[in-house]
Amino acid sequence: MPFSFVSDRFIASRGGNPAAAQSAGYRNWVANVPDCGLALETALLHRACKAKGFSVTSAVQAAYVLTLAQHADPRHKLSQYVTANQFNLRRFLPKPYNSSKYAVSVYYMPLPFKIDLPSSFGAVAHTLNEYYKTSYENNAHALQLKGTFTRVLAAVVQTPEFLAAPGPRDALVSSLGIVEQYVNRTYGSLRVKDIAMGIDVVMGMSMLHIYTFHDQLRLVYSYNNAFEEPANIQMYLEKVHGILQRELMF
């Protein structure tokens, strides 16, 4: 069960004037990364995370936060990391709307997350894990407020101050979990060898999706190359890989 570091499912918008050679080099890089290196396996990573008391999603995002902290714009506040993480609220819906038996729709909800920096990998991972476990789980009050919060957030992003500010450079992180919960490995005599996902990134906000398929952990970084350099995305992913190796594998 190799720990696949698959990032070649990225979608780069056609907007802007990116360096074609650099983009081609990035695509070549991701196309030739079958796994993360010697003896690295998704199962091993999962066991390490379980032993330390946090999820794989929390571990990957913690590594990403620490990576961003190394490359943060010094003109901005460096003592905190602030983002909005995504929650899938579909399972909280009444039957049959809470399952794939009903029509597919989007039931995700963004929720702010903040942590003081500098922090250790373990501290960030544990904080994220607690945040994901308690924000909506057994929290009826938070579920009742989701509509109000969404309307407030929608109003904020349309204000002149928000529109005039530089766009966020970090990616929104979203975990799809185990994809086999939604896509079977086989359908009768047909075998699903692979899946591909894509997002049309119109503005500067990127997305980092975390999921497993065929027991392989994958990271999918979707971005608009009018706003981001392919070499930077490659560097971020390599550093996330390195942090996970250092903190959990060796």
Short mmCIF file of C-alpha atoms in Angstrom, two decimals:
data_model
loop_
_atom_site.label_atom_id
_atom_site.label_comp_id
_atom_site.label_asym_id
_atom_site.label_seq_id
_atom_site.Cartn_x
_atom_site.Cartn_y
_atom_site.Cartn_z
CA MET A 1 0.00 0.00 0.00
CA PRO A 2 2.29 2.79 -1.16
CA PHE A 3 1.92 6.27 0.22
CA SER A 4 1.27 7.90 -3.14
CA PHE A 5 1.97 11.58 -3.35
CA VAL A 6 -0.27 12.17 -6.34
CA SER A 7 -0.63 15.81 -7.26
CA ASP A 8 -0.98 15.46 -10.99
CA ARG A 9 -4.75 15.84 -10.74
CA PHE A 10 -4.35 19.59 -10.44
CA ILE A 11 -6.36 21.92 -12.68
CA ALA A 12 -4.56 25.06 -13.82
CA SER A 13 -6.74 27.79 -15.26
CA ARG A 14 -5.93 28.96 -18.75
CA GLY A 15 -5.95 32.57 -17.59
CA GLY A 16 -2.77 34.66 -17.33
CA ASN A 17 0.53 34.12 -19.07
CA PRO A 18 2.37 31.30 -17.25
CA ALA A 19 5.78 30.10 -18.28
CA ALA A 20 4.99 27.12 -20.48
CA ALA A 21 8.29 25.40 -19.87
CA GLN A 22 7.90 25.69 -16.11
CA SER A 23 4.37 24.30 -16.22
CA ALA A 24 5.54 21.41 -18.41
CA GLY A 25 8.35 20.72 -15.98
CA TYR A 26 5.90 20.58 -13.09
CA ARG A 27 3.61 18.19 -14.94
CA ASN A 28 6.59 15.97 -15.71
CA TRP A 29 7.58 16.03 -12.03
CA VAL A 30 4.17 14.94 -10.75
CA ALA A 31 3.82 12.32 -13.47
CA ASN A 32 6.95 10.59 -12.24
CA VAL A 33 6.31 10.47 -8.50
CA PRO A 34 4.80 7.00 -7.91
CA ASP A 35 5.30 7.12 -4.14
CA CYS A 36 6.91 9.12 -1.39
CA GLY A 37 10.14 7.20 -1.14
CA LEU A 38 11.69 4.22 0.59
CA ALA A 39 9.29 2.12 2.64
CA LEU A 40 6.70 4.89 3.03
CA GLU A 41 3.21 3.45 3.08
CA THR A 42 -0.20 4.88 3.78
CA ALA A 43 -0.80 2.15 6.34
CA LEU A 44 2.37 3.16 8.19
CA LEU A 45 1.34 6.81 8.20
CA HIS A 46 -2.12 5.89 9.44
CA ARG A 47 -0.69 3.82 12.30
CA ALA A 48 1.68 6.62 13.27
CA CYS A 49 -1.15 9.16 13.35
CA LYS A 50 -3.39 6.84 15.34
CA ALA A 51 -0.62 6.25 17.88
CA LYS A 52 -0.19 10.00 18.33
CA GLY A 53 -3.92 10.65 18.64
CA PHE A 54 -4.78 12.61 15.52
CA SER A 55 -6.11 11.89 12.03
CA VAL A 56 -4.19 11.69 8.78
CA THR A 57 -6.08 14.77 7.58
CA SER A 58 -4.95 16.73 10.64
CA ALA A 59 -1.37 15.56 10.11
CA VAL A 60 -1.27 16.56 6.43
CA GLN A 61 -2.84 19.94 7.13
CA ALA A 62 -0.44 20.55 10.02
CA ALA A 63 2.46 19.88 7.68
CA TYR A 64 0.94 22.31 5.18
CA VAL A 65 0.51 25.01 7.85
CA LEU A 66 4.15 24.69 8.89
CA THR A 67 5.21 24.83 5.23
CA LEU A 68 3.26 28.03 4.67
CA ALA A 69 4.70 29.55 7.83
CA GLN A 70 8.17 29.18 6.32
CA HIS A 71 7.14 31.20 3.26
CA ALA A 72 4.69 33.71 4.72
CA ASP A 73 4.75 37.28 3.45
CA PRO A 74 6.63 39.29 6.13
CA ARG A 75 4.34 42.24 5.45
CA HIS A 76 1.46 40.34 7.03
CA LYS A 77 0.83 39.10 10.55
CA LEU A 78 3.13 36.15 11.18
CA SER A 79 2.06 35.30 14.74
CA GLN A 80 -1.13 33.54 13.63
CA TYR A 81 -2.39 31.27 10.89
CA VAL A 82 -6.00 31.91 9.95
CA THR A 83 -8.08 30.04 7.39
CA ALA A 84 -11.56 28.63 6.77
CA ASN A 85 -11.76 24.84 6.69
CA GLN A 86 -14.46 22.87 4.93
CA PHE A 87 -16.99 20.61 6.64
CA ASN A 88 -19.32 18.19 4.88
CA LEU A 89 -22.64 18.42 6.70
CA ARG A 90 -24.48 15.90 4.54
CA ARG A 91 -24.37 13.18 7.19
CA PHE A 92 -26.27 15.47 9.58
CA LEU A 93 -29.24 15.65 7.21
CA PRO A 94 -32.32 13.47 7.77
CA LYS A 95 -32.75 10.36 5.65
CA PRO A 96 -32.65 9.90 2.66
CA TYR A 97 -30.82 13.20 2.08
CA ASN A 98 -27.80 12.07 4.11
CA SER A 99 -26.67 9.36 1.69
CA SER A 100 -25.78 8.70 -1.92
CA LYS A 101 -29.29 7.29 -2.38
CA TYR A 102 -30.42 10.86 -2.83
CA ALA A 103 -29.36 13.34 -5.51
CA VAL A 104 -25.81 14.66 -5.27
CA SER A 105 -25.55 18.17 -3.89
CA VAL A 106 -23.13 20.39 -2.00
CA TYR A 107 -23.65 20.49 1.75
CA TYR A 108 -20.28 21.79 2.82
CA MET A 109 -19.78 24.58 5.31
CA PRO A 110 -16.69 26.75 5.85
CA LEU A 111 -15.68 27.46 9.43
CA PRO A 112 -12.83 29.74 10.59
CA PHE A 113 -9.74 28.23 12.13
CA LYS A 114 -6.95 30.10 13.91
CA ILE A 115 -3.76 28.99 15.62
CA ASP A 116 -0.86 30.91 17.09
CA LEU A 117 2.57 30.59 15.49
CA PRO A 118 5.23 29.40 15.84
CA SER A 119 3.87 26.03 16.95
CA SER A 120 5.20 22.50 16.75
CA PHE A 121 3.88 19.93 14.30
CA GLY A 122 2.27 17.95 17.11
CA ALA A 123 0.57 21.01 18.59
CA VAL A 124 -0.91 22.04 15.24
CA ALA A 125 -2.04 18.50 14.42
CA HIS A 126 -3.72 18.00 17.81
CA THR A 127 -5.41 21.42 17.63
CA LEU A 128 -6.75 20.67 14.16
CA ASN A 129 -7.92 17.22 15.22
CA GLU A 130 -9.88 18.65 18.16
CA TYR A 131 -11.31 21.38 15.94
CA TYR A 132 -12.54 18.86 13.37
CA LYS A 133 -13.99 16.56 16.05
CA THR A 134 -15.89 19.17 18.05
CA SER A 135 -16.95 21.97 15.69
CA TYR A 136 -20.15 20.25 14.52
CA GLU A 137 -20.11 16.79 16.08
CA ASN A 138 -22.74 16.69 18.87
CA ASN A 139 -23.00 20.47 18.57
CA ALA A 140 -26.61 21.28 17.70
CA HIS A 141 -26.05 24.98 18.39
CA ALA A 142 -23.34 25.23 15.74
CA LEU A 143 -25.54 23.43 13.23
CA GLN A 144 -28.35 25.88 13.88
CA LEU A 145 -26.03 28.83 13.27
CA LYS A 146 -24.62 27.57 9.97
CA GLY A 147 -27.15 29.45 7.84
CA THR A 148 -26.56 32.73 9.64
CA PHE A 149 -22.80 32.34 9.42
CA THR A 150 -22.97 31.60 5.70
CA ARG A 151 -25.01 34.73 5.05
CA VAL A 152 -22.60 36.86 7.10
CA LEU A 153 -19.60 35.37 5.27
CA ALA A 154 -21.24 35.98 1.88
CA ALA A 155 -21.82 39.62 2.81
CA VAL A 156 -18.23 40.08 4.01
CA VAL A 157 -16.65 38.83 0.77
CA GLN A 158 -18.66 41.39 -1.20
CA THR A 159 -17.49 44.43 0.78
CA PRO A 160 -15.17 46.97 -0.92
CA GLU A 161 -12.52 46.34 1.75
CA PHE A 162 -12.43 42.61 1.06
CA LEU A 163 -12.45 43.03 -2.71
CA ALA A 164 -9.60 45.56 -2.55
CA ALA A 165 -7.41 43.36 -0.33
CA PRO A 166 -4.86 40.96 -1.85
CA GLY A 167 -6.28 37.49 -2.38
CA PRO A 168 -5.28 34.69 0.02
CA ARG A 169 -2.29 32.71 -1.20
CA ASP A 170 -2.82 29.61 0.91
CA ALA A 171 -5.09 26.80 -0.26
CA LEU A 172 -8.38 25.87 1.32
CA VAL A 173 -7.94 22.35 2.68
CA SER A 174 -10.68 19.76 2.21
CA SER A 175 -10.57 16.05 3.05
CA LEU A 176 -12.62 13.63 0.97
CA GLY A 177 -11.64 10.75 3.20
CA ILE A 178 -11.78 7.24 1.73
CA VAL A 179 -13.09 7.60 -1.81
CA GLU A 180 -14.41 4.04 -1.81
CA GLN A 181 -17.21 5.39 0.37
CA TYR A 182 -18.51 7.02 -2.82
CA VAL A 183 -16.92 5.05 -5.69
CA ASN A 184 -16.73 1.27 -5.69
CA ARG A 185 -13.55 -0.46 -6.78
CA THR A 186 -15.57 -2.77 -9.00
CA TYR A 187 -18.90 -2.64 -10.76
CA GLY A 188 -19.73 -6.16 -11.83
CA SER A 189 -16.91 -7.27 -14.14
CA LEU A 190 -15.55 -3.73 -14.43
CA ARG A 191 -12.62 -2.67 -12.25
CA VAL A 192 -12.03 1.00 -11.42
CA LYS A 193 -8.30 1.51 -11.89
CA ASP A 194 -8.18 5.17 -10.98
CA ILE A 195 -10.21 8.30 -10.44
CA ALA A 196 -9.55 11.90 -11.37
CA MET A 197 -10.98 15.08 -9.95
CA GLY A 198 -10.75 18.64 -11.13
CA ILE A 199 -11.72 22.09 -9.95
CA ASP A 200 -12.00 25.20 -12.08
CA VAL A 201 -10.05 27.77 -10.06
CA VAL A 202 -11.19 31.14 -11.39
CA MET A 203 -9.73 33.43 -8.73
CA GLY A 204 -6.52 33.19 -6.76
CA MET A 205 -7.77 30.89 -3.99
CA SER A 206 -6.33 27.38 -4.40
CA MET A 207 -7.66 24.08 -3.05
CA LEU A 208 -5.80 21.20 -1.42
CA HIS A 209 -7.81 17.98 -1.37
CA ILE A 210 -6.75 15.01 0.74
CA TYR A 211 -8.12 11.55 0.06
CA THR A 212 -7.26 7.88 -0.28
CA PHE A 213 -8.09 5.52 -3.13
CA HIS A 214 -6.86 1.94 -3.47
CA ASP A 215 -5.25 2.42 -0.04
CA GLN A 216 -3.05 5.23 -1.34
CA LEU A 217 -3.02 8.68 0.22
CA ARG A 218 -3.25 11.43 -2.39
CA LEU A 219 -2.85 15.17 -2.26
CA VAL A 220 -4.51 17.15 -5.06
CA TYR A 221 -3.46 20.79 -5.31
CA SER A 222 -5.75 22.77 -7.62
CA TYR A 223 -4.68 26.29 -8.52
CA ASN A 224 -4.84 29.03 -11.12
CA ASN A 225 -1.43 29.50 -12.73
CA ALA A 226 -2.20 33.16 -13.34
CA PHE A 227 -1.74 33.58 -9.58
CA GLU A 228 0.65 30.79 -8.59
CA GLU A 229 3.97 29.54 -9.94
CA PRO A 230 4.10 25.78 -10.60
CA ALA A 231 7.55 25.63 -9.00
CA ASN A 232 6.10 27.01 -5.75
CA ILE A 233 3.35 24.41 -5.69
CA GLN A 234 5.94 21.69 -6.22
CA MET A 235 8.02 23.11 -3.37
CA TYR A 236 5.02 23.22 -0.99
CA LEU A 237 4.14 19.60 -1.69
CA GLU A 238 7.71 18.43 -1.33
CA LYS A 239 8.00 20.19 2.03
CA VAL A 240 4.71 18.71 3.24
CA HIS A 241 6.11 15.32 2.29
CA GLY A 242 9.35 16.05 4.14
CA ILE A 243 7.58 17.15 7.32
CA LEU A 244 5.40 14.03 7.35
CA GLN A 245 8.50 11.90 6.92
CA ARG A 246 10.38 13.66 9.68
CA GLU A 247 7.55 13.80 12.19
CA LEU A 248 5.84 10.46 11.61
CA MET A 249 7.95 8.08 9.56
CA PHE A 250 11.44 8.20 11.02
#
